[in-house]
XYZ file of C-alpha atoms in Angstrom:
346
model
C -46.831 15.276 15.151
C -48.470 18.334 13.747
C -47.709 22.196 14.262
C -50.278 23.910 16.190
C -50.962 27.424 14.875
C -50.452 30.463 16.951
C -53.599 32.117 17.225
C -52.952 35.404 18.963
C -51.400 37.126 16.154
C -54.100 39.573 14.787
C -52.452 40.425 11.655
C -49.754 39.139 9.172
C -46.320 39.846 10.703
C -42.544 39.111 10.345
C -40.788 36.247 11.837
C -37.196 36.978 12.880
C -35.248 33.629 13.275
C -31.916 33.731 15.149
C -29.332 31.116 14.158
C -27.395 28.998 16.853
C -24.315 26.905 17.900
C -22.777 25.067 15.211
C -22.951 27.940 12.658
C -19.699 29.785 14.091
C -17.139 30.536 11.453
C -13.711 32.127 11.457
C -13.563 35.855 11.383
C -17.508 36.073 11.946
C -18.895 39.358 13.161
C -15.621 41.353 12.706
C -16.899 43.443 10.073
C -19.953 44.638 12.131
C -17.567 45.106 15.115
C -15.264 47.495 12.849
C -18.212 49.401 11.803
C -19.982 50.443 14.998
C -18.510 51.609 18.204
C -21.548 50.371 20.378
C -20.866 46.954 19.144
C -17.080 47.322 20.232
C -18.722 48.213 23.859
C -20.531 44.980 23.739
C -17.424 42.822 23.208
C -15.721 44.635 26.023
C -18.465 44.029 28.354
C -18.655 40.367 27.157
C -15.080 39.905 27.859
C -15.514 40.998 31.405
C -18.504 39.032 32.118
C -17.382 35.690 30.497
C -13.558 35.849 30.873
C -13.252 35.170 27.198
C -11.668 37.249 24.689
C -14.267 36.802 22.054
C -12.738 39.133 19.640
C -9.516 37.286 19.595
C -11.251 33.911 19.286
C -13.231 35.004 16.143
C -10.111 36.457 14.503
C -7.434 34.028 15.499
C -8.810 31.151 17.264
C -8.026 27.453 16.381
C -10.770 25.327 14.835
C -10.780 23.390 18.222
C -11.016 26.636 20.152
C -13.938 27.923 18.247
C -15.661 24.399 18.435
C -15.410 24.461 22.144
C -19.074 24.730 23.558
C -18.027 27.314 26.255
C -16.253 29.402 23.631
C -18.684 28.840 20.672
C -22.044 29.902 22.842
C -20.192 33.099 23.902
C -19.145 33.843 20.236
C -22.535 33.195 18.553
C -24.437 34.926 21.461
C -22.271 38.366 21.092
C -22.305 37.909 17.330
C -25.993 37.850 17.207
C -26.534 40.308 19.745
C -24.714 42.806 17.825
C -27.093 42.241 14.781
C -30.059 42.455 17.283
C -28.920 45.852 18.374
C -28.726 47.108 14.751
C -31.882 45.319 13.401
C -34.143 46.145 16.361
C -32.770 49.717 17.053
C -31.977 48.806 20.604
C -29.403 50.363 22.915
C -27.825 47.955 25.493
C -26.502 49.469 28.953
C -24.852 46.986 31.445
C -28.424 46.149 32.889
C -30.739 48.069 30.810
C -32.108 47.511 27.189
C -34.558 50.043 25.431
C -35.411 51.394 21.888
C -33.599 54.165 20.493
C -36.239 56.936 20.357
C -35.603 57.898 16.920
C -36.051 54.339 15.672
C -39.538 54.274 16.326
C -40.072 56.650 13.324
C -38.822 53.817 10.883
C -39.581 50.899 12.876
C -41.389 48.030 11.103
C -45.057 48.284 12.394
C -46.075 44.752 11.509
C -46.271 42.282 14.282
C -42.957 40.635 15.156
C -42.603 36.992 16.008
C -39.275 35.929 17.439
C -37.691 32.248 17.101
C -34.302 30.938 17.766
C -32.646 27.796 16.654
C -31.302 26.167 19.804
C -28.948 28.734 21.460
C -30.871 31.220 19.208
C -33.740 31.160 21.393
C -31.743 33.150 24.152
C -31.147 35.739 21.411
C -35.041 35.701 20.517
C -35.811 36.610 24.266
C -33.147 39.232 24.249
C -34.648 40.695 21.031
C -37.961 40.750 22.718
C -36.456 42.618 25.698
C -37.167 39.869 28.261
C -33.809 40.351 29.856
C -30.667 42.661 29.497
C -27.704 42.068 27.344
C -25.582 41.535 30.474
C -28.252 39.033 31.871
C -28.172 37.089 28.659
C -24.516 36.914 28.937
C -24.654 35.483 32.413
C -27.207 32.994 31.177
C -24.932 31.914 28.167
C -22.004 31.626 30.762
C -23.834 29.231 33.001
C -25.411 27.262 30.249
C -22.474 26.810 28.109
C -20.355 25.743 31.101
C -23.159 23.007 31.886
C -23.205 21.953 28.302
C -19.541 21.773 27.910
C -19.401 18.651 30.163
C -17.387 15.818 28.723
C -18.788 12.434 27.796
C -22.173 13.443 26.909
C -22.602 11.574 23.625
C -22.620 12.957 19.989
C -24.894 14.421 17.469
C -25.475 13.749 13.600
C -27.778 14.964 11.103
C -29.701 12.582 8.642
C -31.073 13.966 5.403
C -33.329 12.628 2.675
C -35.727 10.618 4.853
C -39.137 11.116 6.250
C -38.840 12.416 9.866
C -41.897 10.132 11.091
C -39.851 7.085 9.933
C -36.702 8.156 11.353
C -38.350 9.026 14.751
C -39.963 5.768 14.830
C -36.818 3.817 14.269
C -35.156 6.051 17.157
C -37.930 4.898 19.470
C -37.014 1.399 18.905
C -33.219 1.921 19.431
C -31.635 2.012 22.893
C -29.129 4.882 23.429
C -30.447 6.894 20.489
C -32.409 9.993 20.783
C -34.515 12.448 18.642
C -32.527 15.764 19.231
C -33.721 18.330 16.648
C -36.674 18.703 14.228
C -35.357 20.790 11.351
C -37.430 19.901 8.450
C -39.354 16.675 7.208
C -36.187 15.481 5.492
C -33.578 16.987 8.007
C -33.303 15.508 11.534
C -30.671 15.730 14.222
C -30.081 12.671 16.072
C -28.197 12.151 19.339
C -26.224 9.052 20.640
C -24.825 7.793 23.779
C -21.582 7.411 21.938
C -20.341 8.431 18.324
C -19.830 4.836 17.335
C -23.337 3.833 18.346
C -24.893 6.836 16.679
C -22.990 6.400 13.486
C -23.719 2.724 13.308
C -27.472 3.350 13.824
C -27.378 6.090 10.881
C -25.785 3.521 8.617
C -28.465 1.101 9.323
C -31.132 3.662 8.338
C -29.232 4.358 5.194
C -29.120 0.681 4.348
C -32.684 0.268 4.938
C -33.320 3.336 2.456
C -34.779 5.576 5.277
C -32.296 8.152 4.637
C -29.912 9.335 1.966
C -26.947 11.174 3.825
C -25.362 11.292 7.243
C -23.506 14.491 8.454
C -21.732 14.024 11.807
C -22.428 17.419 13.592
C -18.749 18.314 14.490
C -19.692 21.885 15.116
C -21.277 20.924 18.313
C -19.398 18.654 20.926
C -22.192 16.485 22.472
C -25.894 15.353 22.168
C -27.572 18.387 23.155
C -31.479 18.320 23.337
C -31.455 14.855 24.576
C -32.025 13.084 27.931
C -28.226 12.939 28.417
C -28.472 16.470 29.453
C -31.267 16.075 31.978
C -29.025 17.043 34.948
C -27.669 20.120 33.292
C -31.154 21.091 32.563
C -32.054 20.738 36.334
C -29.000 22.732 37.188
C -29.744 25.523 34.814
C -33.275 25.792 36.071
C -31.942 26.082 39.541
C -29.626 28.893 38.451
C -32.373 30.730 36.668
C -34.629 30.507 39.744
C -31.965 32.351 41.801
C -31.779 34.960 38.914
C -35.568 35.410 38.659
C -35.390 39.067 38.988
C -33.660 39.506 35.579
C -36.965 38.729 33.587
C -39.217 41.460 32.123
C -42.472 41.344 30.350
C -42.036 40.311 26.742
C -41.911 43.086 23.887
C -43.266 40.559 21.261
C -44.158 36.896 20.755
C -41.176 34.435 21.290
C -41.850 30.834 20.042
C -40.341 28.102 22.027
C -38.359 25.185 20.641
C -39.700 23.018 23.441
C -43.228 22.894 22.469
C -43.763 25.082 19.367
C -45.864 27.567 21.409
C -45.397 31.055 22.656
C -43.183 31.607 25.632
C -45.413 31.730 28.816
C -45.778 34.923 30.725
C -44.930 33.827 34.174
C -41.301 33.799 35.304
C -41.451 30.270 36.618
C -42.904 28.872 33.382
C -40.366 30.803 31.484
C -37.387 29.280 33.506
C -38.973 25.835 32.909
C -39.024 26.297 29.340
C -35.510 27.751 28.950
C -33.854 24.875 30.833
C -36.112 22.059 29.299
C -34.837 23.080 25.984
C -31.307 21.552 26.856
C -32.408 18.092 27.494
C -35.733 17.578 25.222
C -36.265 17.551 21.380
C -35.825 20.864 19.745
C -39.001 21.277 17.674
C -37.699 23.877 15.372
C -39.726 22.653 12.272
C -42.922 22.917 14.246
C -42.119 26.420 15.788
C -41.706 27.704 12.232
C -44.772 25.989 10.902
C -46.872 27.255 13.935
C -46.885 30.850 12.699
C -46.967 29.991 8.822
C -50.393 31.291 8.265
C -49.707 34.529 10.273
C -46.483 35.960 8.541
C -45.561 37.319 5.348
C -41.880 37.288 5.625
C -38.950 35.814 7.394
C -35.716 37.414 8.397
C -32.896 34.952 9.353
C -30.321 36.685 11.505
C -26.842 35.379 12.537
C -23.968 33.358 11.449
C -24.779 30.665 9.100
C -27.910 32.402 8.147
C -27.597 31.263 4.417
C -27.854 27.741 5.616
C -30.669 28.370 7.993
C -32.728 30.125 5.473
C -32.741 27.006 3.330
C -34.103 24.887 6.243
C -36.919 27.711 6.779
C -37.670 27.393 3.240
C -38.112 23.831 3.285
C -40.720 24.198 6.131
C -42.530 27.143 4.595
C -41.860 27.117 0.598
C -42.549 30.236 -1.178
C -42.237 32.528 1.826
C -39.799 35.607 1.137
C -36.710 35.287 3.268
C -34.038 37.683 4.116
C -30.680 36.865 5.512
C -28.703 39.232 7.819
C -25.302 37.940 8.664
C -22.634 40.453 7.830
C -22.236 44.273 7.747
C -22.882 44.375 3.955
C -26.146 42.232 4.409
C -27.192 44.457 7.297
C -26.777 47.617 5.195
C -28.273 45.928 2.091
C -31.283 44.999 4.262
C -31.898 48.746 5.332
C -31.052 50.016 1.864
C -33.666 47.683 0.453
C -36.236 48.882 2.776
C -35.479 52.604 1.861
C -34.776 53.170 5.382
C -31.919 53.160 7.759
C -31.222 52.833 11.557
C -30.601 56.209 13.319
C -26.943 57.152 13.442
C -25.418 55.534 16.615
C -21.730 56.402 16.590
C -21.147 54.695 13.009
C -17.417 54.642 12.023
């Protein structure tokens, strides 16, 4: 498979990549929460909508609680949404989203392309103002509840082998699936059971097709595989009942489903969002589709340093900035010799 270049970018721009599930860590986002009052408001709203005390989970949650799909998707969404607010100069109300007027004077005028890794795609759509913060929370609540169902297989990452050879072997094996394309030598594989999956991975290693196996314990099931086809269908039906939430996009958002810009129509957007749950996430090809149209990458969210390495593997030599903590957020703006407008900073 080859990446198809995105053509509708008329000048060099910046690619903003949002991380996803599997990158959560204890205490994440608490420094940003402590620094900004408007972020504290987001946490209060999130608790009301999801019924989850996300601040407590981030501070005190056990590893088991933090790995729980329902909890982790809410944690990651809220953590990245806070960074979206600060990096994009956005203001969130319950059902509205707009840019802070003062921010327009210092806003990066380059074309912005948004891309998310799995769950991060919801944040990419939020950053592009496709729906409100609260509507995004409702999507995450429904999506995570569907994906938290038990008995849905397992995931593992295999490193050190050519993707083409790994995918060919997958196609020849029943009960094993190509889940995520990260880079040419980093592929996520799903399996009907953990035992079947790890046995298959060991076969690949014995054949010299891969060097390393990493069971993906940060996620609880074989997401992005046909095992979640029913959940994808149910998410699509839910989104159809909420079709009024969608707004015109304020920027180009690349889909993991087909490595193309998100469609403009609401129905096609819904099909793309729901299809991502049970089809291969083509992250590698999404990154490479804009390689010739960008001059910088910003990786935003928990695990940004890890994700930056994946991005660099796909587009070597591209400048990459990571934004994950309050310190890195402040350093980012200091380095640009600009700052966000004062929005109740404490």
